[in-house]
mmCIF file of C-alpha atoms and ligand atoms in Angstrom:
data_model
loop_
_atom_site.group_PDB
_atom_site.id
_atom_site.type_symbol
_atom_site.label_atom_id
_atom_site.label_comp_id
_atom_site.label_asym_id
_atom_site.label_seq_id
_atom_site.Cartn_x
_atom_site.Cartn_y
_atom_site.Cartn_z
ATOM 1 C CA MET A 1 0.000 0.000 0.000
ATOM 2 C CA VAL A 2 1.375 3.389 -0.989
ATOM 3 C CA GLU A 3 -0.583 5.584 1.382
ATOM 4 C CA VAL A 4 -3.054 5.322 4.255
ATOM 5 C CA VAL A 5 -5.346 8.300 4.856
ATOM 6 C CA LEU A 6 -6.793 8.556 8.369
ATOM 7 C CA SER A 7 -10.160 10.137 8.956
ATOM 8 C CA SER A 8 -10.713 12.469 11.905
ATOM 9 C CA PRO A 9 -12.514 12.334 14.232
ATOM 10 C CA ARG A 10 -12.827 8.569 14.501
ATOM 11 C CA GLY A 11 -13.116 6.010 17.298
ATOM 12 C CA PHE A 12 -14.385 6.391 20.837
ATOM 13 C CA CYS A 13 -17.042 8.978 21.651
ATOM 14 C CA ALA A 14 -17.732 10.403 25.099
ATOM 15 C CA GLY A 15 -20.614 7.998 25.763
ATOM 16 C CA VAL A 16 -18.467 4.947 25.027
ATOM 17 C CA VAL A 17 -15.583 6.191 27.167
ATOM 18 C CA ARG A 18 -17.996 6.730 30.045
ATOM 19 C CA ALA A 19 -19.626 3.289 29.673
ATOM 20 C CA ILE A 20 -16.268 1.492 29.680
ATOM 21 C CA ASP A 21 -15.136 3.604 32.662
ATOM 22 C CA VAL A 22 -18.288 2.570 34.538
ATOM 23 C CA VAL A 23 -17.453 -1.134 34.192
ATOM 24 C CA GLU A 24 -13.760 -0.553 35.021
ATOM 25 C CA GLU A 25 -14.695 1.503 38.065
ATOM 26 C CA CYS A 26 -17.175 -1.145 39.283
ATOM 27 C CA LEU A 27 -14.536 -3.862 38.890
ATOM 28 C CA GLN A 28 -12.060 -1.808 40.912
ATOM 29 C CA ARG A 29 -14.437 -0.711 43.657
ATOM 30 C CA PHE A 30 -16.539 -3.792 44.112
ATOM 31 C CA GLY A 31 -14.375 -6.554 42.598
ATOM 32 C CA PRO A 32 -15.442 -9.186 40.076
ATOM 33 C CA PRO A 33 -17.774 -10.453 38.932
ATOM 34 C CA VAL A 34 -19.534 -7.409 37.531
ATOM 35 C CA TYR A 35 -22.455 -8.404 35.325
ATOM 36 C CA VAL A 36 -23.118 -6.321 32.217
ATOM 37 C CA LYS A 37 -26.512 -6.453 30.535
ATOM 38 C CA HIS A 38 -25.934 -6.491 26.776
ATOM 39 C CA GLN A 39 -22.475 -5.742 25.326
ATOM 40 C CA ILE A 40 -21.401 -2.607 27.193
ATOM 41 C CA VAL A 41 -20.640 -1.108 23.765
ATOM 42 C CA HIS A 42 -20.877 -2.853 20.397
ATOM 43 C CA ASN A 43 -17.286 -4.007 20.045
ATOM 44 C CA PRO A 44 -16.102 -7.573 20.755
ATOM 45 C CA TYR A 45 -12.524 -6.472 21.541
ATOM 46 C CA VAL A 46 -13.724 -4.057 24.239
ATOM 47 C CA VAL A 47 -16.110 -6.663 25.647
ATOM 48 C CA ALA A 48 -13.392 -9.349 25.747
ATOM 49 C CA GLU A 49 -10.944 -7.021 27.511
ATOM 50 C CA LEU A 50 -13.486 -6.242 30.230
ATOM 51 C CA GLU A 51 -14.401 -9.917 30.550
ATOM 52 C CA GLN A 52 -10.740 -10.759 31.126
ATOM 53 C CA LYS A 53 -10.863 -8.376 34.087
ATOM 54 C CA GLY A 54 -13.977 -10.022 35.540
ATOM 55 C CA ALA A 55 -16.993 -8.598 33.708
ATOM 56 C CA ILE A 56 -19.663 -11.100 32.657
ATOM 57 C CA THR A 57 -21.859 -10.084 29.725
ATOM 58 C CA VAL A 58 -25.427 -11.381 29.680
ATOM 59 C CA GLU A 59 -28.302 -10.581 27.352
ATOM 60 C CA GLU A 60 -31.203 -10.642 29.822
ATOM 61 C CA VAL A 61 -31.656 -9.406 33.375
ATOM 62 C CA ASP A 62 -32.908 -12.922 34.273
ATOM 63 C CA GLU A 63 -29.398 -14.286 33.708
ATOM 64 C CA VAL A 64 -27.918 -12.192 36.542
ATOM 65 C CA PRO A 65 -27.774 -14.024 39.903
ATOM 66 C CA ASP A 66 -30.017 -12.542 42.646
ATOM 67 C CA GLY A 67 -28.442 -9.734 44.626
ATOM 68 C CA SER A 68 -25.581 -9.113 42.132
ATOM 69 C CA LEU A 69 -24.235 -5.877 40.712
ATOM 70 C CA VAL A 70 -25.211 -5.280 37.089
ATOM 71 C CA VAL A 71 -24.222 -2.503 34.700
ATOM 72 C CA PHE A 72 -26.739 -1.647 31.987
ATOM 73 C CA SER A 73 -25.155 -0.922 28.593
ATOM 74 C CA ALA A 74 -24.544 2.439 26.894
ATOM 75 C CA HIS A 75 -27.455 1.901 24.499
ATOM 76 C CA GLY A 76 -30.124 2.456 27.144
ATOM 77 C CA SER A 77 -32.664 0.077 28.637
ATOM 78 C CA PRO A 78 -36.462 -0.050 28.830
ATOM 79 C CA PRO A 79 -38.179 0.425 32.232
ATOM 80 C CA GLU A 80 -39.119 -3.274 32.305
ATOM 81 C CA ASP A 81 -35.428 -4.177 32.706
ATOM 82 C CA PHE A 82 -35.177 -1.922 35.791
ATOM 83 C CA GLU A 83 -38.381 -3.456 37.168
ATOM 84 C CA LYS A 84 -37.046 -6.987 36.684
ATOM 85 C CA ALA A 85 -33.785 -5.976 38.366
ATOM 86 C CA ALA A 86 -35.667 -4.535 41.361
ATOM 87 C CA GLU A 87 -37.695 -7.754 41.717
ATOM 88 C CA ARG A 88 -34.422 -9.719 41.814
ATOM 89 C CA ASN A 89 -32.781 -7.344 44.285
ATOM 90 C CA LEU A 90 -30.033 -6.467 41.810
ATOM 91 C CA ARG A 91 -27.887 -3.411 42.246
ATOM 92 C CA VAL A 92 -28.077 -1.538 38.924
ATOM 93 C CA ILE A 93 -25.598 1.004 37.642
ATOM 94 C CA ASP A 94 -26.847 2.451 34.376
ATOM 95 C CA ALA A 95 -24.104 3.242 31.836
ATOM 96 C CA VAL A 96 -26.591 4.656 29.321
ATOM 97 C CA CYS A 97 -25.142 7.526 27.294
ATOM 98 C CA PRO A 98 -26.581 10.843 28.522
ATOM 99 C CA LEU A 99 -27.481 11.679 24.920
ATOM 100 C CA VAL A 100 -29.695 8.589 24.785
ATOM 101 C CA THR A 101 -31.278 9.537 28.114
ATOM 102 C CA ARG A 102 -32.147 12.874 26.544
ATOM 103 C CA VAL A 103 -34.103 11.064 23.814
ATOM 104 C CA HIS A 104 -35.911 8.993 26.482
ATOM 105 C CA ASN A 105 -36.902 12.170 28.310
ATOM 106 C CA GLU A 106 -38.177 13.792 25.130
ATOM 107 C CA ALA A 107 -40.272 10.721 24.314
ATOM 108 C CA LYS A 108 -41.906 10.830 27.758
ATOM 109 C CA LYS A 109 -42.495 14.575 27.525
ATOM 110 C CA TYR A 110 -44.170 14.376 24.098
ATOM 111 C CA HIS A 111 -46.338 11.493 25.267
ATOM 112 C CA ARG A 112 -47.398 13.482 28.356
ATOM 113 C CA GLU A 113 -48.323 16.354 26.032
ATOM 114 C CA GLY A 114 -50.680 14.004 24.180
ATOM 115 C CA LYS A 115 -48.626 13.811 20.987
ATOM 116 C CA LYS A 116 -48.241 10.668 18.936
ATOM 117 C CA VAL A 117 -44.533 9.839 19.036
ATOM 118 C CA LEU A 118 -42.682 8.523 15.972
ATOM 119 C CA LEU A 119 -39.187 7.090 16.434
ATOM 120 C CA VAL A 120 -36.935 6.975 13.364
ATOM 121 C CA GLY A 121 -34.550 4.086 13.933
ATOM 122 C CA HIS A 122 -33.526 0.517 13.188
ATOM 123 C CA HIS A 123 -35.866 -2.273 14.223
ATOM 124 C CA GLY A 124 -34.166 -4.617 16.694
ATOM 125 C CA HIS A 125 -31.305 -2.303 17.710
ATOM 126 C CA GLN A 126 -30.693 -2.220 21.450
ATOM 127 C CA GLU A 127 -31.087 1.561 21.636
ATOM 128 C CA VAL A 128 -34.462 1.346 19.883
ATOM 129 C CA ARG A 129 -35.609 -1.309 22.362
ATOM 130 C CA GLY A 130 -34.718 0.998 25.254
ATOM 131 C CA THR A 131 -36.320 4.080 23.724
ATOM 132 C CA MET A 132 -39.516 2.303 22.693
ATOM 133 C CA GLY A 133 -40.029 1.217 26.281
ATOM 134 C CA GLN A 134 -40.230 4.810 27.527
ATOM 135 C CA ALA A 135 -43.646 5.666 26.058
ATOM 136 C CA PRO A 136 -46.060 4.383 23.404
ATOM 137 C CA MET A 137 -44.531 5.155 20.003
ATOM 138 C CA THR A 138 -44.352 3.989 16.392
ATOM 139 C CA LEU A 139 -41.066 2.953 14.790
ATOM 140 C CA ILE A 140 -40.162 4.358 11.380
ATOM 141 C CA ASN A 141 -37.310 2.532 9.662
ATOM 142 C CA ASP A 142 -34.935 5.282 8.526
ATOM 143 C CA SER A 143 -33.916 3.542 5.314
ATOM 144 C CA ALA A 144 -37.377 2.711 3.924
ATOM 145 C CA PRO A 145 -39.812 5.241 2.436
ATOM 146 C CA LEU A 146 -42.780 6.065 4.653
ATOM 147 C CA SER A 147 -45.132 4.538 2.084
ATOM 148 C CA GLU A 148 -43.367 1.181 2.478
ATOM 149 C CA GLN A 149 -43.427 1.092 6.257
ATOM 150 C CA ASP A 150 -44.884 -2.127 7.576
ATOM 151 C CA VAL A 151 -46.325 -0.025 10.394
ATOM 152 C CA SER A 152 -48.081 2.407 8.033
ATOM 153 C CA ALA A 153 -51.487 0.975 8.953
ATOM 154 C CA ASP A 154 -50.848 2.165 12.513
ATOM 155 C CA MET A 155 -50.345 5.705 11.218
ATOM 156 C CA ASP A 156 -53.661 6.144 9.499
ATOM 157 C CA TRP A 157 -54.080 9.452 11.297
ATOM 158 C CA PRO A 158 -55.373 12.813 9.983
ATOM 159 C CA ALA A 159 -52.691 15.113 8.525
ATOM 160 C CA ASP A 160 -53.204 17.640 11.329
ATOM 161 C CA SER A 161 -52.550 15.068 14.094
ATOM 162 C CA GLU A 162 -50.208 16.169 16.852
ATOM 163 C CA ILE A 163 -47.043 14.285 15.971
ATOM 164 C CA ALA A 164 -43.589 14.400 17.541
ATOM 165 C CA VAL A 165 -40.591 12.807 15.823
ATOM 166 C CA ILE A 166 -37.499 11.595 17.659
ATOM 167 C CA THR A 167 -34.581 9.582 16.286
ATOM 168 C CA GLN A 168 -32.024 6.946 17.201
ATOM 169 C CA THR A 169 -28.658 8.621 17.910
ATOM 170 C CA THR A 170 -26.515 6.632 15.477
ATOM 171 C CA LEU A 171 -28.380 6.874 12.179
ATOM 172 C CA SER A 172 -27.269 7.980 8.744
ATOM 173 C CA VAL A 173 -27.619 11.759 8.603
ATOM 174 C CA GLY A 174 -28.807 11.593 4.973
ATOM 175 C CA ASP A 175 -31.319 8.727 5.355
ATOM 176 C CA THR A 176 -32.761 10.325 8.468
ATOM 177 C CA ALA A 177 -33.286 13.637 6.691
ATOM 178 C CA THR A 178 -35.182 11.741 3.958
ATOM 179 C CA ALA A 179 -37.341 9.883 6.480
ATOM 180 C CA ILE A 180 -38.096 13.098 8.374
ATOM 181 C CA GLY A 181 -38.952 14.882 5.108
ATOM 182 C CA ALA A 182 -41.470 12.137 4.277
ATOM 183 C CA ILE A 183 -43.039 12.391 7.733
ATOM 184 C CA GLN A 184 -43.320 16.181 7.446
ATOM 185 C CA GLU A 185 -44.970 15.852 4.078
ATOM 186 C CA ARG A 186 -47.624 13.619 5.581
ATOM 187 C CA PHE A 187 -47.922 15.495 8.899
ATOM 188 C CA PRO A 188 -46.934 19.137 8.140
ATOM 189 C CA GLY A 189 -47.292 20.228 11.774
ATOM 190 C CA ALA A 190 -45.035 17.497 13.178
ATOM 191 C CA VAL A 191 -42.569 18.595 15.845
ATOM 192 C CA VAL A 192 -39.218 17.189 14.759
ATOM 193 C CA ARG A 193 -36.172 16.502 16.874
ATOM 194 C CA ASN A 194 -33.098 15.179 15.178
ATOM 195 C CA ASP A 195 -31.287 13.247 17.883
ATOM 196 C CA ILE A 196 -28.353 11.984 15.819
ATOM 197 C CA CYS A 197 -25.460 12.663 18.182
ATOM 198 C CA TYR A 198 -22.393 14.830 17.646
ATOM 199 C CA ALA A 199 -20.086 11.788 17.369
ATOM 200 C CA THR A 200 -22.175 10.113 14.667
ATOM 201 C CA THR A 201 -22.473 13.357 12.702
ATOM 202 C CA ASN A 202 -18.771 14.214 12.949
ATOM 203 C CA ARG A 203 -17.607 10.722 11.907
ATOM 204 C CA GLN A 204 -19.978 10.697 8.923
ATOM 205 C CA ASP A 205 -18.868 14.189 7.849
ATOM 206 C CA ALA A 206 -15.241 13.107 8.113
ATOM 207 C CA VAL A 207 -15.718 9.941 6.070
ATOM 208 C CA THR A 208 -17.571 11.947 3.416
ATOM 209 C CA GLN A 209 -14.550 14.238 3.157
ATOM 210 C CA MET A 210 -12.139 11.300 3.035
ATOM 211 C CA ALA A 211 -14.060 9.098 0.576
ATOM 212 C CA GLY A 212 -13.283 11.385 -2.361
ATOM 213 C CA LEU A 213 -9.554 11.186 -1.679
ATOM 214 C CA VAL A 214 -9.052 7.432 -1.543
ATOM 215 C CA ASP A 215 -9.581 4.276 -3.620
ATOM 216 C CA VAL A 216 -11.062 2.190 -0.835
ATOM 217 C CA VAL A 217 -12.344 2.830 2.703
ATOM 218 C CA LEU A 218 -11.835 0.433 5.590
ATOM 219 C CA VAL A 219 -14.168 1.033 8.524
ATOM 220 C CA ILE A 220 -12.806 -0.603 11.661
ATOM 221 C CA GLY A 221 -15.526 -1.835 13.977
ATOM 222 C CA ALA A 222 -18.116 -4.480 14.711
ATOM 223 C CA GLN A 223 -20.832 -5.785 12.403
ATOM 224 C CA ASN A 224 -23.492 -5.063 15.064
ATOM 225 C CA SER A 225 -22.382 -1.459 15.535
ATOM 226 C CA SER A 226 -24.959 0.872 14.021
ATOM 227 C CA ASN A 227 -22.618 3.822 13.626
ATOM 228 C CA CYS A 228 -19.904 1.635 11.970
ATOM 229 C CA ASN A 229 -22.383 0.324 9.412
ATOM 230 C CA ARG A 230 -23.511 3.873 8.669
ATOM 231 C CA LEU A 231 -19.878 4.928 8.070
ATOM 232 C CA ARG A 232 -19.476 2.148 5.515
ATOM 233 C CA GLU A 233 -22.732 3.173 3.800
ATOM 234 C CA VAL A 234 -21.734 6.860 3.744
ATOM 235 C CA ALA A 235 -18.401 6.016 2.074
ATOM 236 C CA GLU A 236 -20.198 3.862 -0.509
ATOM 237 C CA ALA A 237 -22.788 6.576 -1.113
ATOM 238 C CA ASN A 238 -19.854 8.837 -2.003
ATOM 239 C CA GLY A 239 -18.761 6.372 -4.666
ATOM 240 C CA THR A 240 -15.909 4.614 -2.857
ATOM 241 C CA PRO A 241 -15.897 0.875 -2.120
ATOM 242 C CA ALA A 242 -15.989 0.395 1.651
ATOM 243 C CA TYR A 243 -15.637 -2.582 3.981
ATOM 244 C CA LEU A 244 -16.407 -3.004 7.669
ATOM 245 C CA ILE A 245 -13.815 -5.146 9.479
ATOM 246 C CA ASN A 246 -13.094 -5.934 13.111
ATOM 247 C CA GLY A 247 -9.334 -5.781 12.593
ATOM 248 C CA PRO A 248 -6.374 -6.734 10.404
ATOM 249 C CA ASP A 249 -7.293 -10.436 10.157
ATOM 250 C CA GLU A 250 -10.366 -9.558 8.121
ATOM 251 C CA ILE A 251 -8.595 -7.566 5.389
ATOM 252 C CA ASN A 252 -9.205 -9.210 2.018
ATOM 253 C CA PRO A 253 -6.159 -8.528 -0.230
ATOM 254 C CA ASP A 254 -8.451 -8.451 -3.296
ATOM 255 C CA TRP A 255 -9.981 -5.187 -2.004
ATOM 256 C CA LEU A 256 -6.600 -3.478 -2.285
ATOM 257 C CA VAL A 257 -5.560 -4.606 -5.757
ATOM 258 C CA GLY A 258 -4.668 -1.507 -7.783
ATOM 259 C CA CYS A 259 -5.319 0.833 -4.837
ATOM 260 C CA GLN A 260 -2.887 3.650 -4.160
ATOM 261 C CA ARG A 261 -4.639 5.119 -1.165
ATOM 262 C CA ALA A 262 -6.702 3.406 1.509
ATOM 263 C CA GLY A 263 -8.842 5.503 3.822
ATOM 264 C CA ILE A 264 -9.377 4.347 7.385
ATOM 265 C CA THR A 265 -12.016 5.341 9.889
ATOM 266 C CA SER A 266 -13.532 3.687 12.946
ATOM 267 C CA GLY A 267 -16.846 3.785 14.757
ATOM 268 C CA ALA A 268 -17.610 5.323 18.123
ATOM 269 C CA SER A 269 -17.141 1.981 19.914
ATOM 270 C CA THR A 270 -13.832 0.991 18.252
ATOM 271 C CA PRO A 271 -10.581 1.263 20.235
ATOM 272 C CA GLU A 272 -7.685 2.992 18.482
ATOM 273 C CA VAL A 273 -5.457 -0.044 19.013
ATOM 274 C CA LEU A 274 -7.437 -1.828 16.269
ATOM 275 C CA VAL A 275 -6.895 1.066 13.858
ATOM 276 C CA GLU A 276 -3.160 0.913 14.577
ATOM 277 C CA ALA A 277 -3.151 -2.842 13.959
ATOM 278 C CA VAL A 278 -4.798 -2.344 10.554
ATOM 279 C CA ILE A 279 -2.275 0.346 9.593
ATOM 280 C CA ASP A 280 0.567 -1.986 10.615
ATOM 281 C CA ALA A 281 -0.918 -4.765 8.500
ATOM 282 C CA LEU A 282 -1.201 -2.487 5.448
ATOM 283 C CA ASP A 283 2.393 -1.357 5.974
ATOM 284 C CA PRO A 284 1.983 1.878 3.959
ATOM 285 C CA GLU A 285 4.828 4.039 2.682
ATOM 286 C CA LYS A 286 3.045 7.083 4.088
ATOM 287 C CA VAL A 287 0.237 7.892 6.569
ATOM 288 C CA THR A 288 -1.736 11.111 6.072
ATOM 289 C CA PHE A 289 -3.884 12.523 8.897
ATOM 290 C CA LEU A 290 -6.934 14.496 7.797
ATOM 291 C CA GLU A 291 -8.220 17.304 9.981
ATOM 292 C CA GLY A 292 -11.804 17.289 11.171
ATOM 293 C CA ALA A 293 -14.120 18.579 13.862
ATOM 294 C CA GLU A 294 -12.534 18.992 17.292
ATOM 295 C CA GLU A 295 -14.286 17.006 20.020
ATOM 296 C CA ASP A 296 -13.910 17.947 23.668
ATOM 297 C CA ILE A 297 -17.114 16.484 25.115
ATOM 298 C CA THR A 298 -16.837 14.380 28.264
ATOM 299 C CA PHE A 299 -19.542 12.925 30.510
ATOM 300 C CA THR A 300 -19.326 12.471 34.266
ATOM 301 C CA LEU A 301 -19.800 9.023 35.788
ATOM 302 C CA PRO A 302 -23.223 7.997 37.147
ATOM 303 C CA ARG A 303 -24.035 9.411 40.591
ATOM 304 C CA GLU A 304 -23.384 6.069 42.364
ATOM 305 C CA LEU A 305 -19.719 6.148 41.241
ATOM 306 C CA ARG A 306 -18.857 9.783 41.838
HETATM 307 S S1 SF4 B 1 -22.492 7.294 19.622
HETATM 308 FE FE1 SF4 B 1 -23.410 9.191 20.436
HETATM 309 S S2 SF4 B 1 -25.249 8.524 21.561
HETATM 310 FE FE2 SF4 B 1 -23.961 6.687 21.219
HETATM 311 S S3 SF4 B 1 -22.697 6.527 23.053
HETATM 312 FE FE3 SF4 B 1 -21.537 7.756 21.590
HETATM 313 S S4 SF4 B 1 -22.049 9.905 22.069
HETATM 314 FE FE4 SF4 B 1 -23.600 8.608 23.048
#
């Protein structure tokens, strides 16, 4: 490889740093095992590192032994998970990202105001599960036109209905704008919040800038990471072949045939050590660092750990 071009910003966001710190802090203060409901963040390397230190990842609250300490993941959890934990006498520390909590609060507020709440997001994603538990709402898939929604029958409401729109935090900026435009066309008075977070927006802007400069884009991150998948899609939408890989072992040499420049970015849950490993594997003659938005956001730990 002649040259590697590195996108900026990339990698960990403030919510991911905080969630990992929560588990680390619990392990230090209370000792292992510390149960974690759902992957603390969507990256197998991060999860494995914490498990080596004594974290135990489970998918359901029911899997946590009675009376244990459990950390809830950064993606946010529905109220039923807190209720189940209380019934089992579990000690819960919630590592939900504060920007996701903000979406939960908005959903509850709009519901209290009597509005019908629409959530633009991906069916089945952990964040969507947590948000949908906060209040009655209808899910709009961000990548399908409103007319093709399988939930459209549920939205057979008059055009002047009181509608509030919220979004998942890690969506494609472009697809979400399209979905919101379609909703506004159907419900012109809809109150719209775009909850795509700063980290998602900045990483997508950066990969858009980079895609035009390189022959191929490698997105480092996990297949189940929403923001990593969106980065790959954004690069492809800009006309550059893009691949999502966990690390150097997954590089397919065929992707690089004839390429002079490979662009690299990583999702908000990807540790920088994996980016470095991919650069080492490519062994470029030159590494170019692009400049992008400065990020100085940090979040304090949950009250129980301060
Ligand atoms: S991607 Fe955004 S919403 Fe998700 S944890 Fe990071 S800062 Fe929070």
